Amino acid sequence: MADHAMYHSLGDQQGLAKTHSKSPPAAPSFRSPGAPATGSQYQDSLYSAFTPQQQQHSSTPQPTYQSQGGAKQGQSYFPPQQSPGSPHDGAMGVLSSQIGSIGLGQDGSASVRPTKKKHRHAYHDLEQPIGLSQAFSGMPQPDVGPAHYQDTSHYRQMGIGQPYAGQDVGTAMNQFPTAGGAGYALGGTPGVIGGPPTLPVPSGPSVSGQGRVDPEQIPSVPRSRDAPAQFYLDHVYHTMEQHLPPPGAIPFIAYDQGNSSPKFARLTLNNIPSSSDSLLATALPLGLLLQPLAPIAPGEQPIPVLDFGEPGPPRCRRCRAYINPFMTFRSGGNKFVCNMCTFPNDVVLEYFAPTDPSGVRMDRDQRPELRLGTVEFMVPKEYWAKEPVGLRWLFVIDVGQEAINRGFLEAFCDGILSALYGHNYADSEDEDQNDEVSTSLKALPEGSRVGFVTFDKDVHFYNCNVHSSSNEGRSMLTQLQAGLEQPQMLVMPDIEDPFVPLGSEGLFVDPYESKSIIISLLLQIPKLFSKIKNPEPALLPTLNSALAALTATGGKIVCSLAALPTWGPGRLFLRDDNKLHGIETEKKLFQTEHAGWKKTASKMVESGIGVDFFIAAPGGVYMDVATIGHVSAQTGGETYFYPNFHAQRDSRKLSLEVKHTITRETGYQALMKVRCSNGLQVSSYHGNFLQHTFGADLEFGVIDADKAVGVMFSYDGKLDAKLDAHFQCALLYTAANGERRVRCTNTVASVSEGAIESMRYIDQDAVVNMIAKEAASRMTERTLKEIRSALTEKTIDILAGYRKAFSGSHPPGQLVLPENLKEFSMYALGLLKCRAFKAGAEPSDRRTYTMRLLKSASALELSLLLYPRIIPLHSLSPESGFPSSET
């Protein structure tokens, strides 16, 4: 893939052929806590020490995790397979001959096709011979033995065919540059430099000399996770040097070099075929998995927030793309060329800076938007739908009979207290209210407010205001109500026409100024309603009241429910029937047809309000998750479902999930737009959001750090193989602290004429995630049998297409798998057996809950859902579970 600095050289009117004496500015210094300082500094300079001409010939992306400038493999991209031994006499000989007859273990290496060398890309060449690293002009490092740092035999012993064992270890993987004058393969063996291009070699189970299938060569999901996890304990993922991201289920530290971290965006193909026919031959989806607010690991660079004042961030006048590292400057810095639509734009005077002879802005090192793939822009008032304020949290608590009898009410209140004040909230209840709470101990950012509502057949609002030293800006009613020592309850019995008796000013309070009153309230609620026990809750009128309270500002509702709401407007009935399972009409159980619930969901999205539901179904009773969860799905929220809630077992889980909901990064009043290069277009979106018409922006009432959206692309022309393909996701939202921002996520992928190179850069987690999201979206349109059949056919098409078009000639019975999709069939099987798609009788509530979970799941969440981690507790060492002194 292209070096991000190379994009700025386009500004030179004489092109790249001109020799320049000045090198691009160095990348910012960064060191992971788990990586040696020396190696990290070396990696940072790998991108900055190239001259423009050197970059043109040495910035070749290597297969999977090999760095640029590293050693080239001598024969093939993947490790050669073992040859089967000669069969023996007797039973073992029969077994060996049978295995040999189907082709298991035979040499899967394909003959290298002679290809004419030519430049296929403007700034990168996948088939270009790999030379020595020029980052240090061939200068060897003192007292550093390349063989010592590049010996990865311990990874090969783990028996996985992933990039960690099947390719040479280069400078970026090893964190130490290769010494000048020699190229090194595994174990320090001199490698072949400048050899002919090689094709991916398919892999399959090998057969040992005794005629047995080697179990270490059989694809294994745990092994495919263990080696990368071990590798990234002391290595950093550089986003422009390594073009195949780590597996989604492992922790890693990413260093943003202009291409966004895989935590924010994952492409299914990091090398895209130039035509739709080539993509069709692979049967793979071309999609982008987006998680815009994904959490960053300790040690990673925080996302910078940039303020351009009243004019706002620079944007392309044609396609409205935001400024990013891949836009180039020309005419001395007076124009910038959009990397999406190639339109030349005038640079406003406030943003002007001169360029050097290579077209790089002189102030590039001081411009994070020109160096980093993920940034945030503060936006002016023209981007506001309403005055932004701190996030309002409204806790709507079910106090009905089932919630009290099952212990759900007490557990939910305890979870709120633990989230706001920690597990030792009871110890601080009697503390002086004037004592300030440390900012580091606050679960909510400054400016956030909380309110409390309970409901059964009636709706109850609570005033938790305390005396404040300043009443400026407060209404007269709020000033009269301030100074309470105990919470005040107001009952709204008119559920036919709900309203808010307190008003938004009286309902929402600072959680730390009113700490003592809030603690007292949540401890008293279970006792207060223990003798009332109304069995039928009225949920929809309560949600409409909450909507009225938050309409002016927007915010988030966290609602608990322990019984089917069968009272008042929007009452629900038992729809699930075993007779409907397995037939054409079953798909109606996975969606709502209630006009009242749909109307409320649409109004919430328009007002910038989202809902998270915590639904308990004691005894496995029907809760109509399809209708209730429709509100959370449309607004961008989440549904937590406890199908057989038991207080002694599930209270801890409930408390932790409530805390996670409150403390994770959350934004509201969000709009999302995805842009791509010429030649591509967005074909569909998959996730939990509201989109009025195709092509319109995606609307979210709220969006949090765990939510992911899948975007599918199609061709509207042919891509230029000499240029890269670019993708930009722009998320306009209001942060929890009340700032209106745009988070831009920029992703780049190389383009090739055929699909052979694309097979080497497949992101397995992104492929599985896109297929799962698309299948979940079809549950309301197709029968489950048709969906299962389509998933099976898709898996067969991908594997058969690879064998037919890209793996060369092999015996008919030999198992041939793409190297980067070796575990794909296991994930597909897990998908077929998950609760959403599995055959047999399954309650519709569980199917609907899993369906919506799949639609919003990130790469990490889906990977662990389909293939969970299993930890052997009986064999843990005494040191297990404690921090490592080395990492």
PDB file of N, CA and C in Angstrom, residues 514-556:
ATOM      1  N   SER A 514     -25.831  15.629  43.938  1.00  0.00           N
ATOM      2  CA  SER A 514     -26.978  15.005  44.615  1.00  0.00           C
ATOM      3  C   SER A 514     -26.678  13.567  45.010  1.00  0.00           C
ATOM      4  N   LYS A 515     -25.443  13.287  45.316  1.00  0.00           N
ATOM      5  CA  LYS A 515     -25.036  11.904  45.574  1.00  0.00           C
ATOM      6  C   LYS A 515     -25.814  11.271  46.725  1.00  0.00           C
ATOM      7  N   SER A 516     -25.916  11.959  47.840  1.00  0.00           N
ATOM      8  CA  SER A 516     -26.564  11.364  49.007  1.00  0.00           C
ATOM      9  C   SER A 516     -28.047  11.089  48.752  1.00  0.00           C
ATOM     10  N   ILE A 517     -28.724  11.983  48.037  1.00  0.00           N
ATOM     11  CA  ILE A 517     -30.148  11.794  47.763  1.00  0.00           C
ATOM     12  C   ILE A 517     -30.349  10.639  46.785  1.00  0.00           C
ATOM     13  N   ILE A 518     -29.483  10.539  45.790  1.00  0.00           N
ATOM     14  CA  ILE A 518     -29.619   9.456  44.812  1.00  0.00           C
ATOM     15  C   ILE A 518     -29.379   8.103  45.464  1.00  0.00           C
ATOM     16  N   ILE A 519     -28.377   8.021  46.322  1.00  0.00           N
ATOM     17  CA  ILE A 519     -28.125   6.760  47.027  1.00  0.00           C
ATOM     18  C   ILE A 519     -29.318   6.391  47.898  1.00  0.00           C
ATOM     19  N   SER A 520     -29.857   7.394  48.607  1.00  0.00           N
ATOM     20  CA  SER A 520     -31.022   7.128  49.457  1.00  0.00           C
ATOM     21  C   SER A 520     -32.212   6.664  48.623  1.00  0.00           C
ATOM     22  N   LEU A 521     -32.421   7.281  47.465  1.00  0.00           N
ATOM     23  CA  LEU A 521     -33.558   6.928  46.612  1.00  0.00           C
ATOM     24  C   LEU A 521     -33.445   5.482  46.120  1.00  0.00           C
ATOM     25  N   LEU A 522     -32.304   5.115  45.573  1.00  0.00           N
ATOM     26  CA  LEU A 522     -32.166   3.783  44.984  1.00  0.00           C
ATOM     27  C   LEU A 522     -32.155   2.680  46.034  1.00  0.00           C
ATOM     28  N   LEU A 523     -31.774   3.011  47.243  1.00  0.00           N
ATOM     29  CA  LEU A 523     -31.856   2.012  48.312  1.00  0.00           C
ATOM     30  C   LEU A 523     -33.281   1.859  48.837  1.00  0.00           C
ATOM     31  N   GLN A 524     -34.097   2.908  48.719  1.00  0.00           N
ATOM     32  CA  GLN A 524     -35.463   2.862  49.234  1.00  0.00           C
ATOM     33  C   GLN A 524     -36.466   2.308  48.232  1.00  0.00           C
ATOM     34  N   ILE A 525     -36.178   2.410  46.940  1.00  0.00           N
ATOM     35  CA  ILE A 525     -37.157   1.995  45.927  1.00  0.00           C
ATOM     36  C   ILE A 525     -37.582   0.535  46.106  1.00  0.00           C
ATOM     37  N   PRO A 526     -36.683  -0.438  46.257  1.00  0.00           N
ATOM     38  CA  PRO A 526     -37.156  -1.831  46.440  1.00  0.00           C
ATOM     39  C   PRO A 526     -38.054  -1.997  47.659  1.00  0.00           C
ATOM     40  N   LYS A 527     -37.773  -1.272  48.748  1.00  0.00           N
ATOM     41  CA  LYS A 527     -38.601  -1.384  49.944  1.00  0.00           C
ATOM     42  C   LYS A 527     -39.934  -0.668  49.751  1.00  0.00           C
ATOM     43  N   LEU A 528     -39.904   0.452  49.045  1.00  0.00           N
ATOM     44  CA  LEU A 528     -41.099   1.268  48.890  1.00  0.00           C
ATOM     45  C   LEU A 528     -42.198   0.527  48.138  1.00  0.00           C
ATOM     46  N   PHE A 529     -41.819  -0.239  47.102  1.00  0.00           N
ATOM     47  CA  PHE A 529     -42.809  -0.913  46.267  1.00  0.00           C
ATOM     48  C   PHE A 529     -42.976  -2.388  46.601  1.00  0.00           C
ATOM     49  N   SER A 530     -42.361  -2.839  47.686  1.00  0.00           N
ATOM     50  CA  SER A 530     -42.455  -4.262  48.023  1.00  0.00           C
ATOM     51  C   SER A 530     -43.861  -4.664  48.469  1.00  0.00           C
ATOM     52  N   LYS A 531     -44.694  -3.713  48.919  1.00  0.00           N
ATOM     53  CA  LYS A 531     -46.042  -4.038  49.375  1.00  0.00           C
ATOM     54  C   LYS A 531     -47.123  -3.664  48.348  1.00  0.00           C
ATOM     55  N   ILE A 532     -46.721  -3.075  47.223  1.00  0.00           N
ATOM     56  CA  ILE A 532     -47.717  -2.666  46.216  1.00  0.00           C
ATOM     57  C   ILE A 532     -47.882  -3.756  45.172  1.00  0.00           C
ATOM     58  N   LYS A 533     -46.830  -4.067  44.449  1.00  0.00           N
ATOM     59  CA  LYS A 533     -46.773  -5.204  43.528  1.00  0.00           C
ATOM     60  C   LYS A 533     -47.905  -5.201  42.491  1.00  0.00           C
ATOM     61  N   ASN A 534     -47.887  -4.218  41.638  1.00  0.00           N
ATOM     62  CA  ASN A 534     -48.785  -4.242  40.486  1.00  0.00           C
ATOM     63  C   ASN A 534     -48.226  -5.196  39.438  1.00  0.00           C
ATOM     64  N   PRO A 535     -49.012  -6.153  38.954  1.00  0.00           N
ATOM     65  CA  PRO A 535     -48.464  -7.184  38.060  1.00  0.00           C
ATOM     66  C   PRO A 535     -48.313  -6.756  36.611  1.00  0.00           C
ATOM     67  N   GLU A 536     -49.004  -5.693  36.177  1.00  0.00           N
ATOM     68  CA  GLU A 536     -49.013  -5.351  34.760  1.00  0.00           C
ATOM     69  C   GLU A 536     -48.376  -3.984  34.544  1.00  0.00           C
ATOM     70  N   PRO A 537     -47.184  -3.923  33.957  1.00  0.00           N
ATOM     71  CA  PRO A 537     -46.543  -2.627  33.726  1.00  0.00           C
ATOM     72  C   PRO A 537     -47.062  -1.953  32.457  1.00  0.00           C
ATOM     73  N   ALA A 538     -47.025  -0.638  32.448  1.00  0.00           N
ATOM     74  CA  ALA A 538     -47.402   0.159  31.275  1.00  0.00           C
ATOM     75  C   ALA A 538     -46.120   0.783  30.718  1.00  0.00           C
ATOM     76  N   LEU A 539     -45.502   0.110  29.751  1.00  0.00           N
ATOM     77  CA  LEU A 539     -44.174   0.525  29.286  1.00  0.00           C
ATOM     78  C   LEU A 539     -44.235   1.630  28.241  1.00  0.00           C
ATOM     79  N   LEU A 540     -45.083   1.511  27.227  1.00  0.00           N
ATOM     80  CA  LEU A 540     -45.083   2.501  26.153  1.00  0.00           C
ATOM     81  C   LEU A 540     -45.446   3.904  26.649  1.00  0.00           C
ATOM     82  N   PRO A 541     -46.467   4.085  27.521  1.00  0.00           N
ATOM     83  CA  PRO A 541     -46.699   5.434  28.057  1.00  0.00           C
ATOM     84  C   PRO A 541     -45.500   5.974  28.833  1.00  0.00           C
ATOM     85  N   THR A 542     -44.789   5.099  29.529  1.00  0.00           N
ATOM     86  CA  THR A 542     -43.596   5.553  30.255  1.00  0.00           C
ATOM     87  C   THR A 542     -42.524   6.034  29.283  1.00  0.00           C
ATOM     88  N   LEU A 543     -42.325   5.297  28.175  1.00  0.00           N
ATOM     89  CA  LEU A 543     -41.345   5.718  27.178  1.00  0.00           C
ATOM     90  C   LEU A 543     -41.746   7.036  26.525  1.00  0.00           C
ATOM     91  N   ASN A 544     -43.039   7.238  26.331  1.00  0.00           N
ATOM     92  CA  ASN A 544     -43.491   8.510  25.764  1.00  0.00           C
ATOM     93  C   ASN A 544     -43.262   9.668  26.739  1.00  0.00           C
ATOM     94  N   SER A 545     -43.401   9.399  28.024  1.00  0.00           N
ATOM     95  CA  SER A 545     -43.087  10.428  29.027  1.00  0.00           C
ATOM     96  C   SER A 545     -41.597  10.744  29.025  1.00  0.00           C
ATOM     97  N   ALA A 546     -40.785   9.709  28.936  1.00  0.00           N
ATOM     98  CA  ALA A 546     -39.337   9.925  28.865  1.00  0.00           C
ATOM     99  C   ALA A 546     -38.965  10.684  27.605  1.00  0.00           C
ATOM    100  N   LEU A 547     -39.636  10.388  26.507  1.00  0.00           N
ATOM    101  CA  LEU A 547     -39.410  11.120  25.258  1.00  0.00           C
ATOM    102  C   LEU A 547     -39.718  12.599  25.435  1.00  0.00           C
ATOM    103  N   ALA A 548     -40.820  12.904  26.122  1.00  0.00           N
ATOM    104  CA  ALA A 548     -41.174  14.303  26.362  1.00  0.00           C
ATOM    105  C   ALA A 548     -40.135  15.001  27.231  1.00  0.00           C
ATOM    106  N   ALA A 549     -39.557  14.277  28.198  1.00  0.00           N
ATOM    107  CA  ALA A 549     -38.570  14.883  29.086  1.00  0.00           C
ATOM    108  C   ALA A 549     -37.246  15.173  28.377  1.00  0.00           C
ATOM    109  N   LEU A 550     -36.919  14.397  27.322  1.00  0.00           N
ATOM    110  CA  LEU A 550     -35.628  14.518  26.662  1.00  0.00           C
ATOM    111  C   LEU A 550     -35.706  15.173  25.287  1.00  0.00           C
ATOM    112  N   THR A 551     -36.889  15.537  24.841  1.00  0.00           N
ATOM    113  CA  THR A 551     -37.028  16.084  23.495  1.00  0.00           C
ATOM    114  C   THR A 551     -36.190  17.345  23.292  1.00  0.00           C
ATOM    115  N   ALA A 552     -36.118  18.189  24.291  1.00  0.00           N
ATOM    116  CA  ALA A 552     -35.420  19.471  24.138  1.00  0.00           C
ATOM    117  C   ALA A 552     -33.914  19.298  24.040  1.00  0.00           C
ATOM    118  N   THR A 553     -33.365  18.267  24.651  1.00  0.00           N
ATOM    119  CA  THR A 553     -31.908  18.137  24.721  1.00  0.00           C
ATOM    120  C   THR A 553     -31.380  16.876  24.056  1.00  0.00           C
ATOM    121  N   GLY A 554     -32.187  15.813  23.981  1.00  0.00           N
ATOM    122  CA  GLY A 554     -31.659  14.521  23.584  1.00  0.00           C
ATOM    123  C   GLY A 554     -31.021  13.838  24.773  1.00  0.00           C
ATOM    124  N   GLY A 555     -30.718  12.555  24.643  1.00  0.00           N
ATOM    125  CA  GLY A 555     -30.110  11.834  25.752  1.00  0.00           C
ATOM    126  C   GLY A 555     -30.283  10.344  25.597  1.00  0.00           C
ATOM    127  N   LYS A 556     -30.094   9.642  26.705  1.00  0.00           N
ATOM    128  CA  LYS A 556     -30.157   8.188  26.684  1.00  0.00           C
ATOM    129  C   LYS A 556     -31.033   7.686  27.813  1.00  0.00           C
TER     130      LYS A 556
END
